[in-house]
Short mmCIF file of C-alpha atoms and ligand atoms in Angstrom, two decimals:
data_model
loop_
_atom_site.label_atom_id
_atom_site.label_comp_id
_atom_site.label_asym_id
_atom_site.label_seq_id
_atom_site.Cartn_x
_atom_site.Cartn_y
_atom_site.Cartn_z
CA MET A 20 18.26 -79.35 38.78
CA SER A 21 21.13 -80.12 41.29
CA LEU A 22 20.83 -78.53 44.80
CA ASP A 23 23.71 -76.20 44.05
CA GLN A 24 21.82 -74.88 40.89
CA PHE A 25 18.54 -74.68 42.83
CA ILE A 26 20.18 -72.47 45.62
CA SER A 27 22.14 -70.42 43.10
CA ASP A 28 18.94 -69.69 40.93
CA MET A 29 16.49 -69.26 43.92
CA PRO A 30 15.16 -65.55 44.26
CA LYS A 31 16.52 -64.19 47.45
CA VAL A 32 15.96 -61.37 50.07
CA GLU A 33 18.71 -60.33 52.41
CA LEU A 34 17.79 -58.66 55.77
CA HIS A 35 21.05 -58.66 57.63
CA LEU A 36 24.02 -57.15 55.85
CA HIS A 37 26.39 -54.48 57.25
CA ILE A 38 27.45 -52.54 54.35
CA GLU A 39 30.83 -51.95 55.79
CA GLY A 40 31.28 -55.65 56.33
CA SER A 41 31.08 -56.09 52.51
CA LEU A 42 34.44 -54.27 51.97
CA GLU A 43 36.44 -56.81 50.22
CA PRO A 44 40.28 -56.65 50.59
CA GLU A 45 40.86 -55.79 46.94
CA LEU A 46 38.61 -52.60 47.43
CA MET A 47 40.18 -51.87 50.78
CA PHE A 48 43.73 -51.80 49.17
CA ASP A 49 42.44 -49.58 46.35
CA LEU A 50 40.77 -47.05 48.59
CA ALA A 51 43.82 -47.09 50.95
CA GLN A 52 45.87 -46.04 47.92
CA ARG A 53 43.24 -43.51 46.57
CA ASN A 54 43.11 -41.80 50.07
CA LYS A 55 46.76 -42.21 51.03
CA ILE A 56 45.91 -44.28 54.20
CA THR A 57 48.37 -46.78 55.57
CA ILE A 58 46.88 -50.12 56.48
CA PRO A 59 48.79 -52.81 58.37
CA PHE A 60 48.82 -55.41 55.57
CA LYS A 61 51.20 -56.03 52.55
CA SER A 62 48.86 -57.98 50.43
CA VAL A 63 45.25 -59.10 49.95
CA ASP A 64 46.31 -62.58 51.06
CA GLU A 65 47.75 -61.24 54.22
CA VAL A 66 44.48 -59.42 54.86
CA ARG A 67 42.48 -62.68 54.30
CA GLN A 68 44.84 -64.60 56.65
CA ALA A 69 44.07 -62.06 59.49
CA TYR A 70 40.39 -63.11 59.27
CA ASN A 71 40.64 -65.69 61.98
CA PHE A 72 38.31 -64.77 64.82
CA GLY A 73 37.88 -66.44 68.27
CA ASN A 74 34.76 -64.35 69.10
CA LEU A 75 32.74 -61.31 68.01
CA GLN A 76 35.21 -58.70 69.46
CA ASP A 77 38.21 -60.19 67.56
CA PHE A 78 36.12 -59.50 64.46
CA LEU A 79 35.09 -56.13 65.42
CA ASP A 80 38.56 -54.88 66.04
CA ILE A 81 39.49 -55.74 62.47
CA TYR A 82 36.18 -54.52 61.06
CA TYR A 83 36.46 -51.07 62.64
CA GLN A 84 40.10 -50.73 61.50
CA GLY A 85 39.12 -51.85 57.96
CA MET A 86 36.54 -49.11 57.48
CA SER A 87 39.23 -46.39 58.09
CA VAL A 88 39.79 -46.49 54.34
CA LEU A 89 36.33 -45.14 53.61
CA GLN A 90 36.71 -41.32 53.44
CA THR A 91 34.71 -39.74 50.60
CA GLU A 92 31.11 -40.01 49.34
CA GLN A 93 32.59 -41.83 46.26
CA ASP A 94 34.12 -44.46 48.60
CA PHE A 95 30.74 -45.22 50.08
CA TYR A 96 29.15 -45.30 46.71
CA ASP A 97 31.74 -47.74 45.37
CA LEU A 98 31.46 -50.01 48.44
CA THR A 99 27.58 -50.16 48.21
CA MET A 100 27.66 -50.61 44.42
CA ALA A 101 30.18 -53.45 44.65
CA TYR A 102 27.91 -55.30 47.11
CA LEU A 103 24.77 -54.70 44.99
CA ARG A 104 26.55 -56.13 41.84
CA ARG A 105 27.48 -59.15 43.84
CA VAL A 106 24.01 -59.86 45.14
CA ALA A 107 22.34 -59.06 41.82
CA ALA A 108 24.42 -61.88 40.23
CA GLU A 109 23.03 -64.25 43.21
CA ASN A 110 19.37 -63.42 42.20
CA VAL A 111 18.87 -61.23 45.34
CA MET A 112 15.59 -59.23 44.71
CA HIS A 113 15.65 -57.05 47.75
CA THR A 114 18.13 -56.19 50.53
CA GLU A 115 17.86 -54.30 53.79
CA ILE A 116 21.17 -52.91 54.55
CA PHE A 117 22.64 -51.74 57.96
CA PHE A 118 25.24 -48.95 58.12
CA ASP A 119 27.26 -47.78 61.14
CA PRO A 120 27.46 -44.09 61.04
CA GLN A 121 29.31 -43.84 64.32
CA GLY A 122 32.10 -45.94 62.79
CA HIS A 123 32.67 -43.03 60.57
CA THR A 124 31.64 -39.96 62.37
CA GLU A 125 33.78 -40.88 65.35
CA ARG A 126 36.82 -40.61 62.97
CA GLY A 127 35.82 -37.25 61.45
CA VAL A 128 33.82 -38.43 58.41
CA ALA A 129 30.54 -36.39 58.14
CA PHE A 130 27.18 -38.27 58.44
CA ASP A 131 26.08 -36.54 55.15
CA THR A 132 29.18 -37.96 53.31
CA VAL A 133 28.15 -41.59 54.33
CA ILE A 134 24.51 -41.36 53.90
CA ASN A 135 24.78 -39.58 50.33
CA GLY A 136 27.25 -42.12 49.02
CA ILE A 137 25.26 -45.17 50.20
CA THR A 138 21.86 -43.85 49.00
CA ARG A 139 23.12 -42.71 45.54
CA ALA A 140 24.32 -46.32 45.01
CA LEU A 141 21.12 -47.62 46.26
CA ASN A 142 19.08 -45.65 43.81
CA ASP A 143 21.45 -46.66 40.94
CA GLY A 144 21.41 -50.23 42.15
CA HIS A 145 17.74 -50.36 41.86
CA GLY A 146 17.66 -48.66 38.47
CA GLN A 147 20.63 -50.53 36.85
CA LEU A 148 20.58 -53.88 38.52
CA GLY A 149 16.90 -54.24 39.61
CA VAL A 150 17.67 -54.69 43.37
CA SER A 151 15.45 -52.96 45.62
CA SER A 152 16.61 -51.89 49.07
CA ASN A 153 15.96 -50.15 52.46
CA LEU A 154 18.45 -48.65 54.81
CA ILE A 155 18.69 -49.26 58.47
CA MET A 156 20.91 -47.17 60.74
CA CYS A 157 22.72 -49.02 63.63
CA PHE A 158 23.85 -47.52 66.96
CA LEU A 159 27.07 -48.86 68.12
CA ARG A 160 26.28 -50.41 71.54
CA HIS A 161 29.69 -50.06 73.06
CA LEU A 162 29.45 -46.36 72.74
CA SER A 163 27.22 -44.16 75.03
CA GLU A 164 23.46 -43.48 75.06
CA GLU A 165 24.27 -39.76 74.71
CA LYS A 166 26.14 -40.59 71.51
CA ALA A 167 23.38 -42.67 70.25
CA PHE A 168 20.93 -39.77 70.72
CA ASP A 169 23.30 -37.43 68.92
CA THR A 170 23.40 -39.83 65.92
CA LEU A 171 19.67 -40.17 66.01
CA LYS A 172 19.38 -36.28 65.73
CA GLN A 173 21.86 -36.38 62.77
CA ALA A 174 19.70 -38.88 60.91
CA LEU A 175 16.40 -36.82 61.38
CA PRO A 176 17.00 -34.73 58.22
CA HIS A 177 17.56 -38.02 56.27
CA LYS A 178 14.32 -39.68 57.19
CA ASP A 179 13.32 -40.15 53.52
CA LYS A 180 16.41 -42.43 53.12
CA ILE A 181 16.49 -44.29 56.47
CA LEU A 182 13.68 -46.62 57.26
CA GLY A 183 14.75 -48.09 60.48
CA VAL A 184 17.21 -48.09 63.34
CA GLY A 185 19.25 -51.09 64.73
CA LEU A 186 21.72 -52.02 67.36
CA ASP A 187 25.02 -53.62 66.82
CA SER A 188 28.72 -54.14 67.94
CA SER A 189 29.89 -55.69 71.24
CA GLU A 190 26.89 -57.35 72.72
CA VAL A 191 27.97 -58.69 76.19
CA GLY A 192 28.21 -55.96 78.68
CA HIS A 193 25.98 -53.71 76.57
CA PRO A 194 22.43 -54.81 77.13
CA PRO A 195 19.46 -53.36 75.12
CA ALA A 196 18.14 -51.61 78.22
CA LYS A 197 21.18 -49.15 77.76
CA PHE A 198 19.31 -47.90 74.57
CA GLU A 199 15.64 -48.06 75.59
CA ARG A 200 15.17 -44.34 75.60
CA VAL A 201 16.83 -43.85 72.30
CA PHE A 202 14.77 -46.58 70.65
CA ALA A 203 11.59 -44.97 72.24
CA GLU A 204 12.45 -41.76 70.63
CA ALA A 205 13.30 -43.44 67.33
CA ARG A 206 10.00 -45.25 67.32
CA LYS A 207 8.30 -41.85 67.99
CA GLU A 208 10.01 -40.33 64.97
CA GLY A 209 8.49 -43.17 62.89
CA PHE A 210 11.59 -45.44 62.55
CA LEU A 211 11.09 -49.25 62.53
CA VAL A 212 13.29 -50.90 64.97
CA VAL A 213 15.44 -53.93 64.97
CA ALA A 214 18.44 -55.05 67.19
CA HIS A 215 21.14 -57.69 67.36
CA ALA A 216 20.27 -59.90 70.25
CA GLY A 217 21.36 -63.34 71.45
CA GLU A 218 24.40 -63.58 69.14
CA GLU A 219 26.77 -63.98 72.07
CA GLY A 220 24.50 -62.36 74.76
CA PRO A 221 22.08 -64.35 77.08
CA PRO A 222 18.30 -64.93 76.58
CA GLU A 223 17.81 -61.92 79.15
CA TYR A 224 19.14 -59.60 76.43
CA VAL A 225 16.52 -60.97 73.86
CA TRP A 226 13.65 -60.37 76.39
CA GLU A 227 15.04 -56.81 76.73
CA ALA A 228 15.15 -56.27 73.03
CA LEU A 229 11.43 -57.43 72.77
CA ASP A 230 9.95 -55.83 75.86
CA GLY A 231 12.26 -52.74 76.23
CA LEU A 232 13.18 -51.83 72.58
CA LYS A 233 10.02 -53.31 71.05
CA ILE A 234 11.62 -54.55 68.03
CA ASP A 235 9.95 -55.27 64.87
CA ARG A 236 12.58 -58.01 63.88
CA MET A 237 15.48 -59.73 65.67
CA ASP A 238 19.15 -59.92 64.29
CA HIS A 239 20.65 -63.39 65.11
CA GLY A 240 18.63 -64.43 68.11
CA ASN A 241 20.54 -67.72 68.31
CA ARG A 242 20.68 -68.00 72.11
CA SER A 243 16.85 -67.56 72.43
CA LEU A 244 16.64 -71.34 72.03
CA GLU A 245 18.01 -71.83 75.56
CA ASP A 246 14.71 -70.46 77.08
CA SER A 247 11.45 -72.31 76.03
CA GLY A 248 9.32 -69.33 77.35
CA LEU A 249 11.25 -67.01 75.00
CA VAL A 250 10.87 -69.33 71.96
CA LYS A 251 7.12 -69.47 72.74
CA ARG A 252 7.03 -65.58 72.86
CA ILE A 253 8.94 -65.23 69.51
CA VAL A 254 6.64 -67.78 67.72
CA ASP A 255 3.40 -66.22 69.16
CA GLN A 256 4.54 -62.68 68.18
CA GLY A 257 5.70 -63.92 64.83
CA ILE A 258 9.07 -62.06 65.31
CA ALA A 259 11.44 -63.07 62.50
CA LEU A 260 15.10 -63.93 63.04
CA THR A 261 17.79 -62.86 60.71
CA VAL A 262 20.23 -65.70 60.94
CA CYS A 263 23.70 -65.48 59.62
CA PRO A 264 25.34 -69.12 59.30
CA LEU A 265 28.91 -68.20 58.05
CA SER A 266 29.02 -65.39 60.61
CA ASN A 267 28.03 -67.76 63.43
CA LEU A 268 30.85 -70.23 62.30
CA LYS A 269 33.53 -67.73 61.80
CA LEU A 270 32.78 -66.00 65.17
CA CYS A 271 32.47 -69.36 66.95
CA VAL A 272 28.83 -68.93 67.84
CA VAL A 273 28.45 -72.69 66.57
CA LYS A 274 31.24 -75.16 66.58
CA ASP A 275 30.27 -76.60 63.17
CA MET A 276 27.47 -76.24 60.77
CA GLN A 277 25.93 -79.60 61.77
CA GLN A 278 25.15 -77.88 65.01
CA HIS A 279 23.80 -74.75 63.64
CA PRO A 280 20.22 -74.05 65.13
CA LEU A 281 18.74 -72.87 61.78
CA LYS A 282 16.67 -76.13 61.16
CA LYS A 283 15.69 -76.35 64.87
CA MET A 284 14.33 -72.82 64.57
CA LEU A 285 12.20 -73.88 61.59
CA ASP A 286 11.00 -76.93 63.31
CA LEU A 287 9.97 -74.81 66.41
CA GLY A 288 7.87 -72.59 64.16
CA ILE A 289 10.20 -69.59 64.19
CA LYS A 290 10.38 -67.40 61.05
CA ALA A 291 14.03 -67.86 60.39
CA THR A 292 15.86 -66.26 57.44
CA VAL A 293 19.28 -66.72 55.88
CA ASN A 294 21.64 -63.64 55.56
CA SER A 295 25.35 -62.95 55.11
CA ASP A 296 26.11 -60.35 57.88
CA ASP A 297 29.66 -59.22 56.80
CA PRO A 298 30.33 -61.40 53.74
CA ALA A 299 33.83 -60.01 53.11
CA TYR A 300 35.01 -61.09 56.49
CA PHE A 301 33.00 -64.40 56.83
CA GLY A 302 33.50 -66.15 53.58
CA GLY A 303 30.55 -65.29 51.35
CA TYR A 304 27.34 -63.74 50.34
CA MET A 305 23.76 -65.06 50.18
CA THR A 306 24.34 -68.13 48.10
CA ALA A 307 27.41 -69.18 50.05
CA ASN A 308 25.35 -68.86 53.26
CA PHE A 309 22.54 -71.14 51.91
CA ASN A 310 25.21 -73.57 50.73
CA ALA A 311 26.81 -73.67 54.02
CA VAL A 312 23.76 -74.97 55.82
CA ALA A 313 21.86 -76.88 53.06
CA GLY A 314 24.14 -79.90 53.16
CA PRO A 315 25.21 -80.15 56.80
CA LEU A 316 21.59 -79.59 58.06
CA GLY A 317 19.96 -81.70 55.33
CA LEU A 318 17.54 -78.92 54.35
CA SER A 319 14.86 -79.81 51.77
CA ARG A 320 14.10 -77.68 48.81
CA SER A 321 10.79 -76.84 50.50
CA GLU A 322 12.76 -75.73 53.64
CA LEU A 323 14.98 -73.51 51.48
CA LEU A 324 12.02 -71.84 49.87
CA THR A 325 10.43 -71.37 53.36
CA LEU A 326 13.57 -69.51 54.37
CA THR A 327 13.31 -67.17 51.36
CA LYS A 328 9.60 -66.75 51.81
CA ASN A 329 10.12 -65.83 55.62
CA ALA A 330 12.45 -63.23 54.53
CA ILE A 331 9.95 -61.75 52.12
CA ASP A 332 7.21 -61.71 54.78
CA ALA A 333 9.72 -60.25 57.29
CA SER A 334 10.98 -57.54 55.05
CA PHE A 335 9.98 -53.85 55.51
CA VAL A 336 8.39 -53.31 51.94
CA SER A 337 4.72 -52.91 51.06
CA ASP A 338 2.20 -55.78 50.76
CA ALA A 339 2.29 -55.39 46.92
CA ASP A 340 5.92 -55.73 46.83
CA LYS A 341 5.78 -58.70 49.04
CA ALA A 342 3.16 -60.27 46.75
CA ARG A 343 5.38 -59.56 43.73
CA MET A 344 8.34 -61.28 45.40
CA HIS A 345 6.30 -64.21 46.38
CA GLN A 346 5.11 -64.65 42.89
CA ARG A 347 8.73 -64.76 41.61
CA VAL A 348 9.57 -67.31 44.16
CA ASP A 349 6.49 -69.52 43.25
CA LYS A 350 7.24 -69.25 39.62
CA PHE A 351 10.93 -70.45 40.24
CA ALA A 352 9.74 -73.24 42.49
CA LEU A 353 7.36 -74.53 39.74
CA SER A 354 10.25 -74.41 37.05
CA ALA A 355 12.96 -75.85 39.42
N1 ADE B 415 28.83 -55.41 63.31
C1 ADE B 415 28.92 -56.01 62.17
N2 ADE B 415 28.79 -57.21 62.28
C2 ADE B 415 28.30 -57.36 63.48
C3 ADE B 415 27.73 -58.71 64.09
N3 ADE B 415 27.68 -59.89 63.52
N4 ADE B 415 27.36 -58.50 65.36
C4 ADE B 415 27.52 -57.36 66.04
N5 ADE B 415 27.98 -56.26 65.39
C5 ADE B 415 28.28 -56.35 64.18
ZN1 ZN B 416 25.13 -58.25 62.12
#
């Protein structure tokens, strides 16, 4: 079996995916038309050409603009279903999906519209495509603590649909400490907690996410490698990192894939995983992300399997579900 085939057929688990970042330009145009919204692009090609980013903020500006076409419950359903169809075709068994409610409530779309559309699709995706999922609500860190508290309050009636909370958007200038009290409240309410840390922000932000927010899992975490004490803490605590190779390349977190820290993380004993982040903006879904690093980093098949097994272990599912997914990977490994 070729390496391409191996990566394509390998059962996968995704732990870092912003559902709004899976909005493909084609669907953006369809929804703009359906909702009579003007977007500043004439064609799908023109949209793709605009996807050249010098840093995280360049991307976020376009990402928040893109999501303005999402208006109705059906729009959120269609967005989520399109993502699930894509990943089902890539042998993704399970996915843990972020959504950014404040990206919608801030422009007048009701919280319930968003959550009801997404969860209806997640239920259908499980039934029709066999992809299981968990939902994680992110606070936008460039907005205030007060607004995060307000968002947490809006989520409480939907605890049956939301498993965890996260922290995303513009990192530098918005350290985890800003949200320590919101996260404490979220944990008290029973939510699991994750946070983007060390994507662009310094190792101090990663320490804060661990000590202040008490995260169960870390999103990105690349800059942790600059601090050996921090690496030791991450390894000792068994904190998994949801790493996003194509995102890191497109947002200039790494210069080229040969310099991507994924293999170094594995060598250091960090539980690293591979994820797509915002696949419609960064050039691909799970398979594309594995392909992007496998060659340049010279990853062995055993390392690729470790990455998928790390994701199973770091997922927020029951031990029985983890065991079932491990069995599927073991069966694949024997036949590959
Ligand atoms: N929101 C969507 N994608 C993000 C990323 N990679 N970092 C921070 N916020 C985001
Ligand atoms: Zn992200």
